[in-house]
Tab-separated table of C-alpha atoms and ligand atoms in Angstrom:
chain	number	residue	atom	x	y	z
A	1	MET	CA	0.000	0.000	0.000
A	2	SER	CA	1.306	3.513	-0.692
A	3	CYS	CA	0.404	6.972	0.536
A	4	LEU	CA	1.169	10.552	-0.446
A	5	GLU	CA	2.972	12.869	1.957
A	6	ILE	CA	2.103	16.473	1.094
A	7	LYS	CA	3.478	19.688	2.581
A	8	GLY	CA	0.681	22.058	1.589
A	9	GLY	CA	0.152	25.818	1.461
A	10	ARG	CA	2.369	26.411	-1.582
A	11	LYS	CA	1.248	28.289	-4.694
A	12	LEU	CA	1.340	26.219	-7.889
A	13	HIS	CA	3.678	27.245	-10.701
A	14	GLY	CA	4.864	25.466	-13.825
A	15	GLU	CA	3.669	23.474	-16.790
A	16	VAL	CA	2.363	19.944	-17.189
A	17	GLU	CA	1.344	17.850	-20.196
A	18	ILE	CA	-2.055	16.194	-19.814
A	19	HIS	CA	-1.877	12.454	-20.508
A	20	GLY	CA	-4.300	10.298	-22.480
A	21	ALA	CA	-7.853	9.840	-21.227
A	22	LYS	CA	-8.555	6.733	-19.122
A	23	ASN	CA	-12.219	6.808	-20.159
A	24	SER	CA	-11.204	6.775	-23.798
A	25	VAL	CA	-8.443	4.141	-23.508
A	26	LEU	CA	-10.699	1.562	-21.821
A	27	PRO	CA	-13.329	1.458	-24.624
A	28	LEU	CA	-10.577	1.821	-27.235
A	29	LEU	CA	-8.954	-1.359	-25.903
A	30	ALA	CA	-12.318	-3.119	-26.156
A	31	ALA	CA	-12.604	-1.831	-29.746
A	32	THR	CA	-9.208	-3.340	-30.678
A	33	PHE	CA	-10.732	-6.754	-29.951
A	34	LEU	CA	-13.079	-6.214	-32.903
A	35	CYS	CA	-10.163	-5.504	-35.249
A	36	ASP	CA	-8.212	-8.234	-37.031
A	37	GLY	CA	-4.460	-7.764	-36.779
A	38	GLN	CA	-2.408	-5.092	-35.047
A	39	SER	CA	-3.605	-1.817	-33.554
A	40	VAL	CA	-1.369	0.882	-32.066
A	41	LEU	CA	-2.524	3.315	-29.359
A	42	TYR	CA	-0.353	6.405	-28.815
A	43	ASN	CA	-0.584	8.608	-25.708
A	44	CYS	CA	-1.785	5.598	-23.731
A	45	PRO	CA	-1.266	6.339	-19.995
A	46	GLU	CA	0.187	3.835	-17.536
A	47	LEU	CA	-2.791	3.336	-15.205
A	48	SER	CA	-3.904	0.317	-13.221
A	49	ASP	CA	-7.277	0.322	-15.025
A	50	VAL	CA	-5.434	0.239	-18.366
A	51	LYS	CA	-3.267	-2.634	-17.141
A	52	ALA	CA	-6.410	-4.529	-16.041
A	53	SER	CA	-7.991	-3.984	-19.482
A	54	LEU	CA	-4.846	-5.210	-21.233
A	55	GLU	CA	-4.925	-8.340	-19.039
A	56	ILE	CA	-8.560	-8.904	-20.047
A	57	LEU	CA	-7.529	-8.668	-23.719
A	58	LYS	CA	-4.684	-11.138	-23.069
A	59	GLY	CA	-7.157	-13.529	-21.443
A	60	LEU	CA	-9.297	-13.260	-24.586
A	61	GLY	CA	-6.421	-14.330	-26.819
A	62	SER	CA	-4.971	-10.933	-27.830
A	63	SER	CA	-1.355	-10.001	-27.161
A	64	TYR	CA	0.210	-6.626	-26.388
A	65	ILE	CA	3.493	-4.857	-25.813
A	66	ARG	CA	4.022	-1.443	-24.252
A	67	GLU	CA	6.775	0.903	-25.418
A	68	GLY	CA	6.539	3.985	-23.211
A	69	ASP	CA	3.137	5.582	-23.827
A	70	THR	CA	2.592	3.481	-26.964
A	71	VAL	CA	0.751	0.167	-26.710
A	72	ILE	CA	0.695	-2.301	-29.608
A	73	ILE	CA	-2.166	-4.802	-29.485
A	74	THR	CA	-2.545	-7.815	-31.751
A	75	SER	CA	-5.904	-9.527	-31.822
A	76	GLY	CA	-6.537	-12.681	-33.763
A	77	GLU	CA	-8.886	-15.639	-33.743
A	78	SER	CA	-10.241	-15.691	-30.197
A	79	LYS	CA	-11.125	-19.066	-28.755
A	80	ILE	CA	-11.878	-17.763	-25.279
A	81	CYS	CA	-15.024	-15.683	-24.810
A	82	GLU	CA	-15.096	-15.341	-21.045
A	83	ILE	CA	-13.846	-12.476	-18.884
A	84	PRO	CA	-12.329	-13.821	-15.638
A	85	ASP	CA	-14.196	-12.966	-12.450
A	86	VAL	CA	-11.104	-11.556	-10.760
A	87	LEU	CA	-10.630	-8.978	-13.527
A	88	MET	CA	-14.325	-8.055	-13.585
A	89	ARG	CA	-14.166	-7.425	-9.846
A	90	GLU	CA	-10.963	-5.422	-10.177
A	91	MET	CA	-12.606	-3.015	-12.603
A	92	ARG	CA	-16.386	-2.588	-12.922
A	93	SER	CA	-16.041	-0.807	-16.241
A	94	SER	CA	-14.884	-4.121	-17.781
A	95	ILE	CA	-18.552	-4.376	-18.756
A	96	VAL	CA	-17.573	-2.316	-21.806
A	97	PHE	CA	-15.968	-5.502	-23.219
A	98	MET	CA	-19.333	-7.289	-23.301
A	99	GLY	CA	-20.541	-5.920	-26.652
A	100	ALA	CA	-17.212	-6.296	-28.446
A	101	VAL	CA	-16.567	-9.879	-27.294
A	102	ALA	CA	-20.157	-10.996	-27.994
A	103	ALA	CA	-19.991	-9.386	-31.447
A	104	LYS	CA	-16.657	-11.040	-32.309
A	105	CYS	CA	-17.180	-14.459	-30.697
A	106	GLY	CA	-20.968	-14.814	-30.925
A	107	SER	CA	-21.267	-14.990	-27.127
A	108	VAL	CA	-19.524	-13.862	-23.940
A	109	THR	CA	-19.678	-14.892	-20.280
A	110	LEU	CA	-18.719	-12.467	-17.519
A	111	SER	CA	-19.549	-11.863	-13.891
A	112	LEU	CA	-22.105	-9.186	-13.110
A	113	PRO	CA	-20.178	-5.970	-12.290
A	114	GLY	CA	-22.199	-5.564	-9.069
A	115	GLY	CA	-21.470	-2.394	-7.131
A	116	CYS	CA	-18.349	-0.319	-6.573
A	117	GLU	CA	-17.203	2.618	-4.449
A	118	LEU	CA	-19.705	4.860	-6.269
A	119	GLY	CA	-22.686	2.681	-5.390
A	120	PRO	CA	-24.603	0.106	-7.493
A	121	ARG	CA	-23.465	-0.183	-11.103
A	122	PRO	CA	-26.589	-1.552	-12.866
A	123	ILE	CA	-26.332	-2.747	-16.459
A	124	ASP	CA	-30.035	-2.762	-17.424
A	125	LEU	CA	-29.448	-0.143	-20.146
A	126	HIS	CA	-26.641	-2.265	-21.643
A	127	ILE	CA	-28.881	-5.370	-21.645
A	128	ASP	CA	-31.887	-3.554	-23.149
A	129	ALA	CA	-29.712	-2.091	-25.936
A	130	LEU	CA	-28.099	-5.417	-26.881
A	131	LYS	CA	-31.472	-7.204	-26.760
A	132	ARG	CA	-32.658	-4.728	-29.398
A	133	LEU	CA	-29.803	-6.070	-31.553
A	134	GLY	CA	-30.850	-9.700	-31.090
A	135	ALA	CA	-28.953	-10.639	-27.936
A	136	SER	CA	-30.257	-13.196	-25.446
A	137	PHE	CA	-29.025	-13.269	-21.846
A	138	GLU	CA	-28.730	-16.040	-19.278
A	139	ALA	CA	-27.828	-15.322	-15.654
A	140	ASN	CA	-26.350	-18.095	-13.529
A	141	LYS	CA	-24.524	-17.962	-10.175
A	142	GLY	CA	-23.549	-14.270	-10.504
A	143	LYS	CA	-22.397	-14.687	-14.093
A	144	ILE	CA	-24.164	-13.526	-17.227
A	145	THR	CA	-23.900	-14.969	-20.733
A	146	CYS	CA	-24.774	-12.750	-23.684
A	147	SER	CA	-25.191	-14.463	-27.064
A	148	PHE	CA	-26.595	-13.741	-30.504
A	149	PRO	CA	-28.300	-17.029	-31.521
A	150	ASP	CA	-29.464	-15.550	-34.849
A	151	GLY	CA	-26.600	-13.124	-35.356
A	152	ILE	CA	-26.630	-9.356	-34.776
A	153	LYS	CA	-29.570	-7.665	-36.443
A	154	ALA	CA	-29.666	-3.902	-36.925
A	155	SER	CA	-32.368	-2.014	-35.059
A	156	ASP	CA	-33.326	1.335	-33.544
A	157	ILE	CA	-32.212	1.748	-29.911
A	158	HIS	CA	-33.752	4.382	-27.620
A	159	LEU	CA	-31.649	4.709	-24.459
A	160	LYS	CA	-33.737	5.727	-21.432
A	161	PHE	CA	-30.644	7.523	-20.089
A	162	PRO	CA	-27.552	8.575	-22.072
A	163	SER	CA	-25.342	5.964	-20.405
A	164	VAL	CA	-21.708	6.168	-21.576
A	165	GLY	CA	-21.035	2.447	-21.209
A	166	ALA	CA	-24.354	1.351	-22.715
A	167	THR	CA	-23.760	3.631	-25.714
A	168	GLU	CA	-20.287	2.113	-26.181
A	169	ASN	CA	-21.571	-1.473	-25.888
A	170	ALA	CA	-24.356	-0.768	-28.388
A	171	ILE	CA	-21.856	0.720	-30.865
A	172	PHE	CA	-19.403	-2.205	-30.481
A	173	THR	CA	-22.202	-4.663	-31.254
A	174	ALA	CA	-24.027	-2.768	-34.007
A	175	VAL	CA	-20.777	-2.090	-35.880
A	176	MET	CA	-20.674	-5.833	-36.753
A	177	GLY	CA	-24.425	-6.155	-37.362
A	178	ARG	CA	-26.356	-6.687	-40.578
A	179	GLY	CA	-27.921	-3.379	-41.629
A	180	THR	CA	-28.241	0.087	-40.149
A	181	THR	CA	-28.653	0.724	-36.413
A	182	VAL	CA	-29.636	4.113	-34.973
A	183	ILE	CA	-28.978	4.869	-31.291
A	184	TYR	CA	-31.205	7.654	-29.952
A	185	ASN	CA	-30.428	9.550	-26.709
A	186	ALA	CA	-26.837	8.321	-26.991
A	187	ALA	CA	-24.229	9.622	-24.540
A	188	ARG	CA	-22.356	12.621	-26.006
A	189	GLU	CA	-19.121	12.354	-23.980
A	190	PRO	CA	-16.045	13.213	-26.117
A	191	GLU	CA	-14.552	9.798	-25.313
A	192	ILE	CA	-17.318	8.241	-27.436
A	193	ALA	CA	-16.389	10.435	-30.392
A	194	ASP	CA	-12.770	9.281	-29.899
A	195	VAL	CA	-13.794	5.614	-30.014
A	196	CYS	CA	-15.985	6.162	-33.109
A	197	ALA	CA	-13.067	7.894	-34.863
A	198	PHE	CA	-10.929	4.831	-34.114
A	199	LEU	CA	-13.611	2.439	-35.426
A	200	ASN	CA	-14.154	4.451	-38.628
A	201	LYS	CA	-10.397	4.318	-39.303
A	202	ALA	CA	-10.699	0.523	-38.829
A	203	GLY	CA	-13.327	0.285	-41.568
A	204	ALA	CA	-16.559	0.940	-39.683
A	205	SER	CA	-19.261	3.279	-40.948
A	206	ILE	CA	-20.453	5.384	-37.998
A	207	LEU	CA	-22.051	8.816	-38.220
A	208	GLY	CA	-22.762	11.101	-35.258
A	209	GLY	CA	-20.320	9.602	-32.721
A	210	GLY	CA	-20.338	12.049	-29.764
A	211	THR	CA	-23.828	13.349	-30.578
A	212	ASP	CA	-27.148	12.135	-29.174
A	213	THR	CA	-27.990	10.232	-32.387
A	214	VAL	CA	-25.483	7.687	-33.700
A	215	VAL	CA	-26.043	5.928	-37.046
A	216	ILE	CA	-24.087	2.704	-37.577
A	217	ASN	CA	-23.967	0.793	-40.870
A	218	GLY	CA	-22.760	-2.696	-39.965
A	219	VAL	CA	-19.687	-4.163	-41.698
A	220	LYS	CA	-18.306	-7.683	-41.961
A	221	SER	CA	-14.862	-7.029	-40.526
A	222	LEU	CA	-12.540	-4.383	-39.106
A	223	HIS	CA	-8.752	-4.051	-39.418
A	224	GLY	CA	-6.159	-2.767	-36.985
A	225	VAL	CA	-5.320	0.956	-36.979
A	226	GLU	CA	-3.033	3.507	-35.326
A	227	HIS	CA	-4.715	6.031	-33.058
A	228	LYS	CA	-3.679	8.758	-30.615
A	229	VAL	CA	-5.772	8.746	-27.436
A	230	MET	CA	-7.491	12.069	-26.698
A	231	PRO	CA	-6.299	14.055	-23.642
A	232	ASP	CA	-7.924	13.392	-20.277
A	233	ARG	CA	-10.320	16.247	-19.480
A	234	ILE	CA	-10.692	15.133	-15.845
A	235	ILE	CA	-6.924	15.212	-15.232
A	236	ALA	CA	-6.995	18.749	-16.669
A	237	ALA	CA	-9.949	19.618	-14.406
A	238	THR	CA	-8.016	18.262	-11.426
A	239	CYS	CA	-5.074	20.595	-12.153
A	240	MET	CA	-7.425	23.533	-12.815
A	241	PHE	CA	-9.241	23.188	-9.493
A	242	ALA	CA	-5.934	22.607	-7.690
A	243	LEU	CA	-4.781	25.987	-9.037
A	244	GLY	CA	-8.009	27.505	-7.746
A	245	ALA	CA	-7.400	25.952	-4.320
A	246	CYS	CA	-3.727	26.980	-4.047
A	247	GLY	CA	-3.303	30.123	-6.159
A	248	GLY	CA	-0.389	30.719	-8.559
A	249	LYS	CA	-0.052	30.346	-12.320
A	250	ILE	CA	0.054	27.105	-14.329
A	251	SER	CA	0.037	26.000	-17.960
A	252	LEU	CA	-1.621	22.758	-19.115
A	253	ARG	CA	-0.435	21.375	-22.468
A	254	ASN	CA	-2.210	18.846	-24.711
A	255	ILE	CA	-5.801	19.822	-23.903
A	256	ILE	CA	-8.990	20.247	-25.991
A	257	PHE	CA	-10.475	23.538	-24.784
A	258	GLU	CA	-14.132	22.776	-25.572
A	259	HIS	CA	-13.965	19.680	-23.322
A	260	LEU	CA	-12.978	21.956	-20.418
A	261	GLN	CA	-15.672	24.597	-20.942
A	262	PRO	CA	-17.802	23.694	-17.849
A	263	MET	CA	-14.724	23.973	-15.603
A	264	VAL	CA	-13.485	27.163	-17.308
A	265	ASN	CA	-16.885	28.843	-16.801
A	266	ILE	CA	-16.851	28.132	-13.045
A	267	LEU	CA	-13.240	29.274	-12.599
A	268	LYS	CA	-13.733	32.496	-14.587
A	269	ASP	CA	-16.896	33.328	-12.581
A	270	SER	CA	-14.887	32.685	-9.405
A	271	GLY	CA	-12.202	35.236	-10.360
A	272	CYS	CA	-9.557	33.023	-11.961
A	273	ASP	CA	-7.822	34.267	-15.129
A	274	VAL	CA	-7.995	31.703	-17.964
A	275	GLN	CA	-6.149	32.020	-21.302
A	276	ASN	CA	-7.084	29.651	-24.144
A	277	LEU	CA	-3.978	29.000	-26.292
A	278	ASP	CA	-5.661	26.346	-28.493
A	279	ASP	CA	-3.907	23.116	-27.424
A	280	SER	CA	-2.893	24.559	-24.062
A	281	ILE	CA	-4.479	26.645	-21.348
A	282	VAL	CA	-2.892	29.087	-18.863
A	283	LEU	CA	-4.613	29.760	-15.529
A	284	SER	CA	-3.653	32.224	-12.815
A	285	SER	CA	-5.262	33.090	-9.502
A	286	ASN	CA	-4.279	35.340	-6.583
A	287	PHE	CA	-6.069	32.848	-4.322
A	288	ARG	CA	-9.192	32.932	-2.412
A	289	LEU	CA	-11.536	32.762	-5.319
A	290	SER	CA	-15.255	33.380	-4.819
A	291	ASN	CA	-17.400	30.290	-4.383
A	292	PHE	CA	-19.814	29.141	-7.123
A	293	ASP	CA	-23.560	29.579	-6.472
A	294	THR	CA	-24.954	26.211	-7.582
A	295	VAL	CA	-23.393	23.448	-9.671
A	296	THR	CA	-25.252	20.305	-10.806
A	297	THR	CA	-23.516	17.336	-12.472
A	298	GLN	CA	-25.020	16.328	-15.807
A	299	PRO	CA	-24.177	14.117	-18.804
A	300	TYR	CA	-21.884	15.855	-21.332
A	301	PRO	CA	-21.796	18.736	-22.205
A	302	GLY	CA	-22.945	19.487	-18.625
A	303	PHE	CA	-20.582	19.648	-15.645
A	304	PRO	CA	-18.985	16.173	-15.407
A	305	THR	CA	-19.617	14.038	-12.317
A	306	ASP	CA	-15.954	12.960	-12.307
A	307	ALA	CA	-14.826	16.572	-11.755
A	308	GLY	CA	-17.290	17.096	-8.883
A	309	PRO	CA	-15.032	16.009	-5.998
A	310	LEU	CA	-12.223	18.232	-7.341
A	311	LEU	CA	-14.544	21.253	-7.488
A	312	VAL	CA	-15.801	20.619	-3.941
A	313	ALA	CA	-12.209	20.432	-2.686
A	314	MET	CA	-11.438	23.814	-4.245
A	315	SER	CA	-14.733	25.261	-3.053
A	316	SER	CA	-13.741	24.417	0.540
A	317	VAL	CA	-11.244	27.320	0.564
A	318	THR	CA	-13.164	29.943	-1.451
A	319	LYS	CA	-15.169	32.930	-0.207
A	320	GLY	CA	-18.879	32.277	0.274
A	321	THR	CA	-21.186	29.262	0.171
A	322	GLY	CA	-21.778	26.964	-2.824
A	323	VAL	CA	-24.488	24.352	-3.425
A	324	PHE	CA	-23.231	21.234	-5.238
A	325	ILE	CA	-25.734	18.669	-6.552
A	326	GLU	CA	-24.553	15.194	-7.701
A	327	ASN	CA	-27.047	13.799	-10.198
A	328	ILE	CA	-25.231	10.824	-11.669
A	329	PHE	CA	-23.977	8.436	-8.972
A	330	ASP	CA	-25.528	7.426	-5.641
A	331	SER	CA	-22.389	7.350	-3.487
A	332	ARG	CA	-20.165	10.103	-4.754
A	333	PHE	CA	-19.843	11.876	-1.381
A	334	ARG	CA	-17.777	9.379	0.614
A	335	TYR	CA	-14.711	11.667	0.344
A	336	ILE	CA	-16.506	14.543	2.092
A	337	ASP	CA	-16.073	13.132	5.608
A	338	GLU	CA	-12.331	12.991	4.907
A	339	LEU	CA	-12.347	16.589	3.612
A	340	LYS	CA	-13.896	17.570	6.952
A	341	ARG	CA	-10.860	16.056	8.726
A	342	LEU	CA	-8.865	18.771	6.928
A	343	GLY	CA	-11.280	21.362	8.380
A	344	ALA	CA	-13.709	21.742	5.469
A	345	ASP	CA	-17.174	23.111	6.344
A	346	ILE	CA	-19.540	20.937	4.259
A	347	LYS	CA	-23.076	19.758	5.004
A	348	THR	CA	-24.610	16.987	2.901
A	349	VAL	CA	-28.290	16.196	2.457
A	350	GLY	CA	-28.850	13.282	0.057
A	351	LYS	CA	-27.167	14.232	-3.227
A	352	VAL	CA	-26.673	17.879	-2.162
A	353	ALA	CA	-23.467	19.224	-0.594
A	354	ILE	CA	-23.479	22.755	0.877
A	355	VAL	CA	-19.904	24.020	0.968
A	356	THR	CA	-18.989	27.068	3.069
A	357	GLY	CA	-15.491	28.188	2.147
A	358	ILE	CA	-12.918	28.857	4.895
A	359	PRO	CA	-9.588	30.748	4.595
A	360	LYS	CA	-7.352	27.737	5.176
A	361	LEU	CA	-7.573	23.969	5.595
A	362	ARG	CA	-5.121	22.315	7.994
A	363	GLY	CA	-3.022	19.241	7.302
A	364	ALA	CA	-4.197	15.808	8.509
A	365	LYS	CA	-4.072	12.095	7.655
A	366	VAL	CA	-6.946	11.245	5.307
A	367	HIS	CA	-8.071	8.076	3.540
A	368	SER	CA	-8.930	7.788	-0.175
A	369	CYS	CA	-12.064	5.758	-0.778
A	370	ASP	CA	-12.377	6.024	-4.546
A	371	LEU	CA	-10.536	7.384	-7.577
A	372	ARG	CA	-11.852	10.960	-7.793
A	373	GLY	CA	-12.365	11.247	-4.039
A	374	GLY	CA	-8.699	10.413	-3.515
A	375	ALA	CA	-7.701	13.048	-6.067
A	376	ALA	CA	-9.934	15.571	-4.264
A	377	LEU	CA	-8.187	14.854	-0.946
A	378	THR	CA	-4.855	15.395	-2.705
A	379	VAL	CA	-6.020	18.778	-4.043
A	380	ALA	CA	-7.246	19.803	-0.581
A	381	ALA	CA	-3.964	18.672	1.018
A	382	LEU	CA	-1.988	20.765	-1.486
A	383	SER	CA	-3.944	23.794	-0.286
A	384	ALA	CA	-3.885	22.984	3.450
A	385	GLU	CA	-1.397	24.535	5.895
A	386	GLY	CA	1.037	21.918	7.195
A	387	THR	CA	1.651	18.290	6.314
A	388	SER	CA	-1.022	15.838	5.158
A	389	VAL	CA	-0.928	12.137	4.383
A	390	VAL	CA	-3.329	10.708	1.795
A	391	THR	CA	-3.602	6.902	2.038
A	392	ASN	CA	-4.860	4.195	-0.383
A	393	VAL	CA	-3.188	5.840	-3.350
A	394	GLU	CA	-4.027	2.673	-5.302
A	395	TYR	CA	-7.456	4.186	-5.922
A	396	ILE	CA	-5.839	7.301	-7.431
A	397	ASP	CA	-3.454	5.226	-9.549
A	398	ARG	CA	-6.466	3.829	-11.401
A	399	GLY	CA	-6.915	7.140	-13.231
A	400	TYR	CA	-3.818	9.320	-12.671
A	401	GLN	CA	-0.407	8.409	-14.053
A	402	ARG	CA	1.818	9.107	-11.012
A	403	ILE	CA	-0.164	12.006	-9.501
A	404	GLU	CA	2.955	12.950	-7.505
A	405	ASP	CA	4.725	13.717	-10.802
A	406	ILE	CA	1.788	15.751	-12.126
A	407	PHE	CA	1.740	18.052	-9.093
A	408	GLY	CA	5.496	17.844	-8.523
A	409	ALA	CA	5.852	19.553	-11.929
A	410	LEU	CA	3.656	22.358	-10.559
A	411	ASN	CA	5.878	23.230	-7.565
A	412	ALA	CA	4.012	21.066	-5.052
A	413	ASP	CA	5.900	19.343	-2.213
A	414	ILE	CA	4.423	15.841	-2.667
A	415	LYS	CA	6.108	12.452	-2.187
A	416	ARG	CA	4.890	8.873	-2.456
A	417	ARG	CA	5.649	6.749	0.600
A	418	TRP	CA	5.264	2.987	0.816
A	419	SER	CA	3.396	2.073	4.004
B	1	LIG	C1	-18.480	6.217	-17.397
B	1	LIG	O1	-19.002	5.251	-16.495
B	1	LIG	C2	-17.110	6.590	-16.854
B	1	LIG	N1	-16.257	5.402	-16.815
B	1	LIG	C3	-17.260	7.158	-15.439
B	1	LIG	O2	-15.973	7.549	-14.999
B	1	LIG	C4	-18.146	8.398	-15.524
B	1	LIG	O3	-18.341	8.914	-14.220
B	1	LIG	C5	-19.503	8.014	-16.135
B	1	LIG	O4	-19.294	7.404	-17.439
B	1	LIG	C6	-20.410	9.216	-16.324
B	1	LIG	O5	-19.791	10.143	-17.155
B	1	LIG	C7	-15.661	5.003	-17.980
B	1	LIG	O6	-15.865	5.576	-19.031
B	1	LIG	C8	-14.754	3.822	-17.882
B	1	LIG	P1	-22.931	5.596	-17.129
B	1	LIG	P2	-20.343	4.418	-16.892
B	1	LIG	O7	-23.337	4.289	-17.678
B	1	LIG	O8	-20.358	4.121	-18.326
B	1	LIG	C9	-26.672	4.572	-14.398
B	1	LIG	C10	-14.208	7.736	-13.444
B	1	LIG	O9	-14.099	8.229	-12.304
B	1	LIG	N2	-26.813	3.373	-15.229
B	1	LIG	O10	-23.032	6.825	-17.982
B	1	LIG	O11	-20.498	3.313	-15.920
B	1	LIG	C11	-25.450	4.500	-13.498
B	1	LIG	O12	-25.756	3.779	-12.300
B	1	LIG	C12	-15.426	6.903	-13.818
B	1	LIG	O13	-13.377	7.891	-14.364
B	1	LIG	C13	-27.965	2.594	-15.112
B	1	LIG	O14	-28.849	2.883	-14.328
B	1	LIG	O15	-21.443	5.542	-16.564
B	1	LIG	C14	-25.157	5.944	-13.222
B	1	LIG	O16	-26.005	6.398	-12.185
B	1	LIG	C15	-16.408	6.825	-12.669
B	1	LIG	N3	-28.079	1.476	-15.869
B	1	LIG	C16	-25.554	6.634	-14.538
B	1	LIG	O17	-26.409	5.714	-15.228
B	1	LIG	C17	-27.098	1.101	-16.763
B	1	LIG	O18	-27.270	0.072	-17.453
B	1	LIG	C18	-24.368	6.983	-15.436
B	1	LIG	O19	-23.732	5.786	-15.741
B	1	LIG	C19	-25.936	1.906	-16.867
B	1	LIG	C20	-25.819	3.030	-16.093
């Protein structure tokens, strides 16, 4: 187990390059399974969730090598169409492999993802979408088998909620179906557009990836391609809100400005200076920003749920009171009790957090309980007076490539300790 030792209270200065997006890499790796031959992913971050996905691919008969931030994946005839229970439990989002494996192999068996740190992770929207494409499902002893007894038949799919994972699974299946499938109320997250760009390079015919209506003309086969993973907008948001919590001036390279618009709007309204330099962004703040009024998490292009904990951490040291409403996940607030150990003044009622900013947090030992919550505690510790210890860094490593290096490049005093 490792922890982060942080001597907080320092302004942030410097420049950091934003690495590839975890939530794009995971579906991209599933997409490589659909492609015959070799695919190359550039700007592929070294994250434990990426490692788990690569191990799933290996278990399905693919092979891979990593050369720095480039991963070369070779997928061939797959004889195995089961995802091991241990890997499903390690990473709930492995469910995104279901559509691709069932489409390639005709069926797939995997354990139900169950719940995670964010609460229950139902897959009803995934099942409904694939049933529309001809899938049948059997559940047995905690495992589920998805198969297409009569092949994949194109259809119209109306998602009741724009689920990111269900949209991805529907695309991975329909892309190998006979005929034209239309997905209505599809998720619009930029990571989906990234995956559709990859698939179109591989020979698919997809229109509207990243919009709420995706049209897929099924094809017989796909070939391997080279693709650069888009930058991670939540890593960028983490650095942006850390600047807001600490003050100073930072530059973030390798960003896509429109993906950061919800965060930019909040920071500008709070008194932070933001310069858009196309593929980089420069932020400066003289510290103690004003608090936001009300922020509600929404599907893209709304304020992203994954950036919520980072915003709340920054909000803890602003002037005024902000109302934060989490609309996407049931248990996103577990980090708030730990923020209070740093002195934060936050009251929660259901999915609402009322944050009253204070001039300074004070260092303490705090425990990460999920990926973004752990990152939020790190941001708060960077701002706090004195020394903090953030434990269970394994959660943070799922989505941040060496977070100590990211903030170390921005003048933070942060070290990883092995406990
Ligand atoms: C993706 O999760 C991301 N993960 C999440 O990032 C992100 O928070 C989420 O999208 C929302 O943007 C990856 O891309 C790997 P959803 P996903 O299906 O696909 C409910 C992070 O920190 N729902 O859009 O699982 C669900 O319970 C992670 O990087 C159903 O009810 O999200 C949730 O309340 C966390 N039935 C809401 O929809 C279903 O069948 C959004 O889930 C599926 C989902």
